[in-house]
PDB file of C-alpha atoms and ligand atoms in Angstrom:
ATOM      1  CA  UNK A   1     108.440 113.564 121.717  1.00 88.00           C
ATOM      2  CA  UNK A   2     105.402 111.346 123.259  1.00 92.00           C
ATOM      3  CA  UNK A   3     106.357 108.033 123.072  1.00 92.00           C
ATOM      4  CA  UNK A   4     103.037 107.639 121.411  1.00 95.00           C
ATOM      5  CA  UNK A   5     104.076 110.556 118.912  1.00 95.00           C
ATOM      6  CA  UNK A   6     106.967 108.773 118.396  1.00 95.00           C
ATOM      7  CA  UNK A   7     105.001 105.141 117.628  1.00 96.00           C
ATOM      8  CA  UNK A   8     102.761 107.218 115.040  1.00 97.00           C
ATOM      9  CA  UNK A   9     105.870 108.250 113.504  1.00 97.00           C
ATOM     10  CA  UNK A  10     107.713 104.968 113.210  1.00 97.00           C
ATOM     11  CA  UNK A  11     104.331 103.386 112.114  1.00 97.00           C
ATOM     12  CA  UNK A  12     103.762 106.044 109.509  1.00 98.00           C
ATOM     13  CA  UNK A  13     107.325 106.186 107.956  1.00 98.00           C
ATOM     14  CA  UNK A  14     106.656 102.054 107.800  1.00 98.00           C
ATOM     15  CA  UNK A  15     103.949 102.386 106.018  1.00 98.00           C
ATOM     16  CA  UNK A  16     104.836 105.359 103.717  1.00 98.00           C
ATOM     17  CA  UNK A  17     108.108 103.058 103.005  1.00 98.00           C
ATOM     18  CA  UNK A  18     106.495  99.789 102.324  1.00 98.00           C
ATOM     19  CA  UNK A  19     103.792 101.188  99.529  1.00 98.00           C
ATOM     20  CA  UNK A  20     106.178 102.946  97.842  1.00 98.00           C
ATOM     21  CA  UNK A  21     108.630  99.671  97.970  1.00 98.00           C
ATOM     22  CA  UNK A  22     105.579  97.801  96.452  1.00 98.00           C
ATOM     23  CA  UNK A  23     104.977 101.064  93.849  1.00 98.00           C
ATOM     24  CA  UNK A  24     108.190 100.423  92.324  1.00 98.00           C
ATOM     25  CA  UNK A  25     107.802  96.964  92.125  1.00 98.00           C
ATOM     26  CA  UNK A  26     104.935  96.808  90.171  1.00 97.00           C
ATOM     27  CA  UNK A  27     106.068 100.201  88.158  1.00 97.00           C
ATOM     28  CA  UNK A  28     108.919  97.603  87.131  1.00 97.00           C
ATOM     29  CA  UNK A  29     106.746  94.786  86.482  1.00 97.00           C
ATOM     30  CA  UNK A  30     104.710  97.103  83.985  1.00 95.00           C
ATOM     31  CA  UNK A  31     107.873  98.348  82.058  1.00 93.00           C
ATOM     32  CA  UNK A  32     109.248  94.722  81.723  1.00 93.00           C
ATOM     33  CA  UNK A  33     105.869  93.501  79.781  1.00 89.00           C
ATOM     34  CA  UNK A  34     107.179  94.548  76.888  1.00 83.00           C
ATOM     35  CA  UNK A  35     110.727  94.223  74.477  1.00 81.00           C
ATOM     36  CA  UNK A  36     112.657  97.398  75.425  1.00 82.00           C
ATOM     37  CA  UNK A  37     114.314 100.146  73.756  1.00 86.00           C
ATOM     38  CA  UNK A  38     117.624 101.853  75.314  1.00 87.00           C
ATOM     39  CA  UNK A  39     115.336 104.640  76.840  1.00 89.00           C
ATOM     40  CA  UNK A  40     113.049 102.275  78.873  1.00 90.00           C
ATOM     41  CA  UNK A  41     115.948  99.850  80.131  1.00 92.00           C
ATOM     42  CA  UNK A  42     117.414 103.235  81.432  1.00 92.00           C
ATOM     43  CA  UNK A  43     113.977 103.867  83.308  1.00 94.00           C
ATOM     44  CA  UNK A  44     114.207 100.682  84.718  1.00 95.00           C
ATOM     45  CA  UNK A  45     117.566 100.705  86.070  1.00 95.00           C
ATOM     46  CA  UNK A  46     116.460 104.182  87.473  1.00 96.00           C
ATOM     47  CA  UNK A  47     113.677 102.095  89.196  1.00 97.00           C
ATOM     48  CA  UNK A  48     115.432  99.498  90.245  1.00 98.00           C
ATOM     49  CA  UNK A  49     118.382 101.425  92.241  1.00 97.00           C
ATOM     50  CA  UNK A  50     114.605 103.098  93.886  1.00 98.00           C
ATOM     51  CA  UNK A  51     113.672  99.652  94.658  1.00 98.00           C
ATOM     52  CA  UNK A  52     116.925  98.468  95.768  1.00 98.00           C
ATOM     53  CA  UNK A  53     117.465 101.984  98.288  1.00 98.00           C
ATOM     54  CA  UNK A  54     113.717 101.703  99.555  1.00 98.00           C
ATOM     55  CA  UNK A  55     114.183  98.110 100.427  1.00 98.00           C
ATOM     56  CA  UNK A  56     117.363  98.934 102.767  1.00 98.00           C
ATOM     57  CA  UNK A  57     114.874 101.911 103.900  1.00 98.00           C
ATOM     58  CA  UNK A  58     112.459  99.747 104.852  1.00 98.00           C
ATOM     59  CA  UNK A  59     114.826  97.298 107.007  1.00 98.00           C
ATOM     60  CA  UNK A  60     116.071 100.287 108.853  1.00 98.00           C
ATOM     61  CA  UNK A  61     112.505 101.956 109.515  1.00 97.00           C
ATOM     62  CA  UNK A  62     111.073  98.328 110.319  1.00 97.00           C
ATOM     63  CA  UNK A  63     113.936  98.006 113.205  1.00 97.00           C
ATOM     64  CA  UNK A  64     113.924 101.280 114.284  1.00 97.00           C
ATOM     65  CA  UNK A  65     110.160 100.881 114.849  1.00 97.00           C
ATOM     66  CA  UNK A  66     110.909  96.915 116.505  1.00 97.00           C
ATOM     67  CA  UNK A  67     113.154  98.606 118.852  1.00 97.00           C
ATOM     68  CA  UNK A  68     111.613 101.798 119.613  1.00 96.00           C
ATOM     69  CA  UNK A  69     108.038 101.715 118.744  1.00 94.00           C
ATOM     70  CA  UNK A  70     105.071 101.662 121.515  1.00 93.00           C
ATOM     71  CA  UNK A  71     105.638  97.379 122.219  1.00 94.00           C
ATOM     72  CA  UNK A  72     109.468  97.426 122.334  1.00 94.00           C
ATOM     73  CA  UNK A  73     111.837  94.799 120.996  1.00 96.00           C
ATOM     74  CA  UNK A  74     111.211  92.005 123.764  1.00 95.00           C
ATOM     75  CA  UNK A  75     107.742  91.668 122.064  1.00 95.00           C
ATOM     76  CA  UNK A  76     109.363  90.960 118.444  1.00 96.00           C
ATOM     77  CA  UNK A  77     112.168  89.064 119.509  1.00 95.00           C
ATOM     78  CA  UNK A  78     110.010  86.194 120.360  1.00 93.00           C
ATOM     79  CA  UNK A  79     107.418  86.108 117.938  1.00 95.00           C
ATOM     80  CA  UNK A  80     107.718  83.672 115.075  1.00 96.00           C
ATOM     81  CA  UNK A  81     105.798  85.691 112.749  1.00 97.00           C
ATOM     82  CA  UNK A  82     107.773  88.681 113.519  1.00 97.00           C
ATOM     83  CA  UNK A  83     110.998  86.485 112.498  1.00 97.00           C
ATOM     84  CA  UNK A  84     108.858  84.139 109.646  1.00 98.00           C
ATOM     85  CA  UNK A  85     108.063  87.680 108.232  1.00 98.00           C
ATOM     86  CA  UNK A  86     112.214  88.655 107.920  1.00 98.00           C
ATOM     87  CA  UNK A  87     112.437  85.866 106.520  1.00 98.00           C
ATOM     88  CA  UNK A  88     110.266  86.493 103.866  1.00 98.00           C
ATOM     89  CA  UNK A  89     111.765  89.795 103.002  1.00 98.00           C
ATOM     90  CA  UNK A  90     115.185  88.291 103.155  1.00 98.00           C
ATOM     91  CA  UNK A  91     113.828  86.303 100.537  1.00 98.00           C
ATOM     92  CA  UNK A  92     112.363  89.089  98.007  1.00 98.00           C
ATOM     93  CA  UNK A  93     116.174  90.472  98.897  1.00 98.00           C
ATOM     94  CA  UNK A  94     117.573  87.241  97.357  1.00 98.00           C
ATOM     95  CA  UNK A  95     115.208  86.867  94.298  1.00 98.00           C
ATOM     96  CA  UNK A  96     115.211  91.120  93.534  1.00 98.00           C
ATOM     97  CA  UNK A  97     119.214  90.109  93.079  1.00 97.00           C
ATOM     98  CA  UNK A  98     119.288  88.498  90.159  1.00 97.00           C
ATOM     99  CA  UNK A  99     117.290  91.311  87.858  1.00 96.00           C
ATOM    100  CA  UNK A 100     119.025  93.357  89.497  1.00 97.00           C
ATOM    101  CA  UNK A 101     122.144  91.894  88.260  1.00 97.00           C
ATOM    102  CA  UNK A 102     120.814  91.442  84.712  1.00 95.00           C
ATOM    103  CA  UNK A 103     120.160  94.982  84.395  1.00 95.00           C
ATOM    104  CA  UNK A 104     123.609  96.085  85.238  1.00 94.00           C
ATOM    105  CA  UNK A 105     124.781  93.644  82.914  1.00 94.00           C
ATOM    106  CA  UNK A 106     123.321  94.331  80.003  1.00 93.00           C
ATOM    107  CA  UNK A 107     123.537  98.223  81.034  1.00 90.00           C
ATOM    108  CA  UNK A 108     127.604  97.523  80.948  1.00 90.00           C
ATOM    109  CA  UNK A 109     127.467  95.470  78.053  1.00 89.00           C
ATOM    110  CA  UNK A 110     125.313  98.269  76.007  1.00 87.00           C
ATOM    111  CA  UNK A 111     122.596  95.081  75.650  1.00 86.00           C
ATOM    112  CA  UNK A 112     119.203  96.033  75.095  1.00 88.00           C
ATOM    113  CA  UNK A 113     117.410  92.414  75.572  1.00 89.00           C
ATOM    114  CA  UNK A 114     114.576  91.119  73.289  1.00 88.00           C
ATOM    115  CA  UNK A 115     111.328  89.384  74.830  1.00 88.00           C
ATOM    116  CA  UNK A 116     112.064  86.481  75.444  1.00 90.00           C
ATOM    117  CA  UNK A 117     115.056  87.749  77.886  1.00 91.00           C
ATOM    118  CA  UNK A 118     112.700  90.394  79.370  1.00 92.00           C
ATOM    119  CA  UNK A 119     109.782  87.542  79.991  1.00 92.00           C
ATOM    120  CA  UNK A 120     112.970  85.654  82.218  1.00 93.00           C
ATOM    121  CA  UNK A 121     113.523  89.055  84.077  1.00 94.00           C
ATOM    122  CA  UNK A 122     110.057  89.787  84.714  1.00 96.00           C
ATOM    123  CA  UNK A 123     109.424  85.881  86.194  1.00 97.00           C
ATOM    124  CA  UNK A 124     111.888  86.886  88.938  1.00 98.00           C
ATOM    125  CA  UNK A 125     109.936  90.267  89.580  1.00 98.00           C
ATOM    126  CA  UNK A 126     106.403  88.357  89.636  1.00 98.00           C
ATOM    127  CA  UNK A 127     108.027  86.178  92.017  1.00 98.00           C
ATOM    128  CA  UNK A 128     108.892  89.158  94.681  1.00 98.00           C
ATOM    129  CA  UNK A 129     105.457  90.073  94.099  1.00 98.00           C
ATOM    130  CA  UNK A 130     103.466  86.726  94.751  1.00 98.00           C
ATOM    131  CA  UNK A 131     105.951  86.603  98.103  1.00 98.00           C
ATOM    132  CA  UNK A 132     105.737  90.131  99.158  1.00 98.00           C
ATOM    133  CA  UNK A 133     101.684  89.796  99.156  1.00 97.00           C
ATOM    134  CA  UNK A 134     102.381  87.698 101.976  1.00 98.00           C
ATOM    135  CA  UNK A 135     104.204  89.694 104.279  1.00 98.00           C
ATOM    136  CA  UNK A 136     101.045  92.180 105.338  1.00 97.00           C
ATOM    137  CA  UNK A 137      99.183  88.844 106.476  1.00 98.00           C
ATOM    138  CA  UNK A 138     102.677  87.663 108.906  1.00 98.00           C
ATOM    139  CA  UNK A 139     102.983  91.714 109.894  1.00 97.00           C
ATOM    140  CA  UNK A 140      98.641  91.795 111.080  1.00 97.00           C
ATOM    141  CA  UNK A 141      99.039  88.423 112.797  1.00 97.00           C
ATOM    142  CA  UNK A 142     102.559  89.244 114.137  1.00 96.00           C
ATOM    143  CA  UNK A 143     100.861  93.005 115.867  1.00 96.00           C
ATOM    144  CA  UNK A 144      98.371  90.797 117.227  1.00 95.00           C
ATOM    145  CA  UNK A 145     100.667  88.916 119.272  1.00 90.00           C
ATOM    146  CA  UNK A 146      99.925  85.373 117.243  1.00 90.00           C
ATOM    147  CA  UNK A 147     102.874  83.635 116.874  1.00 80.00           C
ATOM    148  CA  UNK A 148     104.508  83.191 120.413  1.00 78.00           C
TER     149      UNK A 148
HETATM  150  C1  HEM B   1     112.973  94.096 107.754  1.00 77.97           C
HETATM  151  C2  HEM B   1     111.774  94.476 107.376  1.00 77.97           C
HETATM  152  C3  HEM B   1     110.641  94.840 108.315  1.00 77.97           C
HETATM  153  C4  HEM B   1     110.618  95.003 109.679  1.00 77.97           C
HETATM  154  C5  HEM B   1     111.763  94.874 110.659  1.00 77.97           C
HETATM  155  C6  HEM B   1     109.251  95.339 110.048  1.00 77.97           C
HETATM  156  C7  HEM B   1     108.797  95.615 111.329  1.00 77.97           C
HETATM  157  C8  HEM B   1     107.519  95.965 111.673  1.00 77.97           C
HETATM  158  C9  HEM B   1     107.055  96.304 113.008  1.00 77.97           C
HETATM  159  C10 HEM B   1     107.940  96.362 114.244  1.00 77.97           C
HETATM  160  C11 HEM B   1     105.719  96.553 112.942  1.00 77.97           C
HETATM  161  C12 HEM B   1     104.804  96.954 114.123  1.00 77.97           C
HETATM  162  C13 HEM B   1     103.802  95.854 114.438  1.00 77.97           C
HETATM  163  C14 HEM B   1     103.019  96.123 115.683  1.00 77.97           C
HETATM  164  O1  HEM B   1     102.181  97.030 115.709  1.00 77.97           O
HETATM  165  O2  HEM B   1     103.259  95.395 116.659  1.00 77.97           O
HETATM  166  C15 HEM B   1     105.316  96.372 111.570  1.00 77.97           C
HETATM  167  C16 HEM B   1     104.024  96.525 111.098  1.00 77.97           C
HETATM  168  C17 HEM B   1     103.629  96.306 109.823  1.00 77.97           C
HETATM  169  N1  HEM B   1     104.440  95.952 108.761  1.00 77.97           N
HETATM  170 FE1  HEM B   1     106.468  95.707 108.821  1.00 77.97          FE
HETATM  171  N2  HEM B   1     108.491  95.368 108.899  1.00 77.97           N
HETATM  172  C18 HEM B   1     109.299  95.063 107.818  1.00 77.97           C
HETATM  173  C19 HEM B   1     108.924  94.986 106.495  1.00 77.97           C
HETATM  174  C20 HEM B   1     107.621  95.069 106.051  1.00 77.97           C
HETATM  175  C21 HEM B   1     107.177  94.870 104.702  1.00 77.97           C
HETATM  176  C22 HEM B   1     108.133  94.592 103.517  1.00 77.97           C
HETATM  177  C23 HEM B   1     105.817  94.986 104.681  1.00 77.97           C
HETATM  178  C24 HEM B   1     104.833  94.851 103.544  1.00 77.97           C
HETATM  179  C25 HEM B   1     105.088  94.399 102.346  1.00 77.97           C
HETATM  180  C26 HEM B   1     105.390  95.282 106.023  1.00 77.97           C
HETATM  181  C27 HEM B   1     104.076  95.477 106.403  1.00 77.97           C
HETATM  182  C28 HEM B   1     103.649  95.817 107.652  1.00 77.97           C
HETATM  183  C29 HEM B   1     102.261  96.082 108.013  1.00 77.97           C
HETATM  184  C30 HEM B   1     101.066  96.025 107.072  1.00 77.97           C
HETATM  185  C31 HEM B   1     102.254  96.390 109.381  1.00 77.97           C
HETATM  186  C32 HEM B   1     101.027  96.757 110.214  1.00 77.97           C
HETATM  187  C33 HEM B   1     100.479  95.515 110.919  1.00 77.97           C
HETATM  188  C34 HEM B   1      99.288  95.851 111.814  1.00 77.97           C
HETATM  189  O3  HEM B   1      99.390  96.783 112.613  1.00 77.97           O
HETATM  190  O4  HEM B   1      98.268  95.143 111.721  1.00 77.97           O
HETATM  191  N3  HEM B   1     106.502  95.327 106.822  1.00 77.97           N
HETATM  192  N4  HEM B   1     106.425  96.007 110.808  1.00 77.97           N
END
């Protein structure tokens, strides 16, 4: 493969990763805007363990594509909106933890919440969301070699 072919790749797995990352996100967000029944807090576990495997998917595929994609790693390594970016993500990690959590919880416990405890999961979610709108804004300025 081109190294070129191989960029396109990278770039496209990246991409195909990161919108269906955000996909699930706001899938969740929709199913948590309302008091659930056993059958919906199933779906969103279901989502979740989704959101929790593309997220890992998306570290290794961002990497991969930071090491071998068309500007190589030297150019990341010292850009601090390549690294302000990570951090960011690390971030959603941290605050996707504690739904995440929950859900197991109260799928262990055989809980199925009311509102008011669905309204505190959903907070977290709308958090990740507000945060991850950032990250395509640190990723365009970061590919444009801002930051150094
Ligand atoms: C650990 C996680 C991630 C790593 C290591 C990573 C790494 C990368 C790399 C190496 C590029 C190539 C930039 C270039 O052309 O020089 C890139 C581009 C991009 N990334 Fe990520 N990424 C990660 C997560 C994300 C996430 C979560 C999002 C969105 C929510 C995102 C959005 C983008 C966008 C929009 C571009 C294209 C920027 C452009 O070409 O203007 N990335 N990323």
């Amino acid at each position: 493969m081109t190294p070129v072919a191989l960029d396109a790749l990278l770039a496209s797995l990246h991409h195909l990763l990161v919108f269906s990352l955000v996909a699930v996100l706001f899938a969740e967000l929709v199913l948590t805007g309302a008091a659930p029944d056993a059958g919906r807090l199933r779906q969103l576990g279901k989502l979740d363990g989704a959101y929790g495997m593309l997220s890992m998917s998306v570290v290794v595929a961002g990497f991969v594509r930071a090491v071998y994609g068309a500007k190589g790693w030297s150019y990341y390594a010292g850009n601090e909106m390549f690294w302000a970016k990570i951090s960011v993500f690390v971030i959603v990690g941290l605050l996707s933890a504690v739904p995440t959590v929950q859900l197991i919880r109260w799928r262990k416990r055989g809980v199925v919440p009311d509102a008011a405890a669905m309204r505190s999961l959903r907070r977290w979610m709308l958090g990740e969301a507000a945060l991850i709108a950032l990250i395509p804004v640190l990723a365009v300025l970061m590919a444009r070699g801002i930051g150094y």
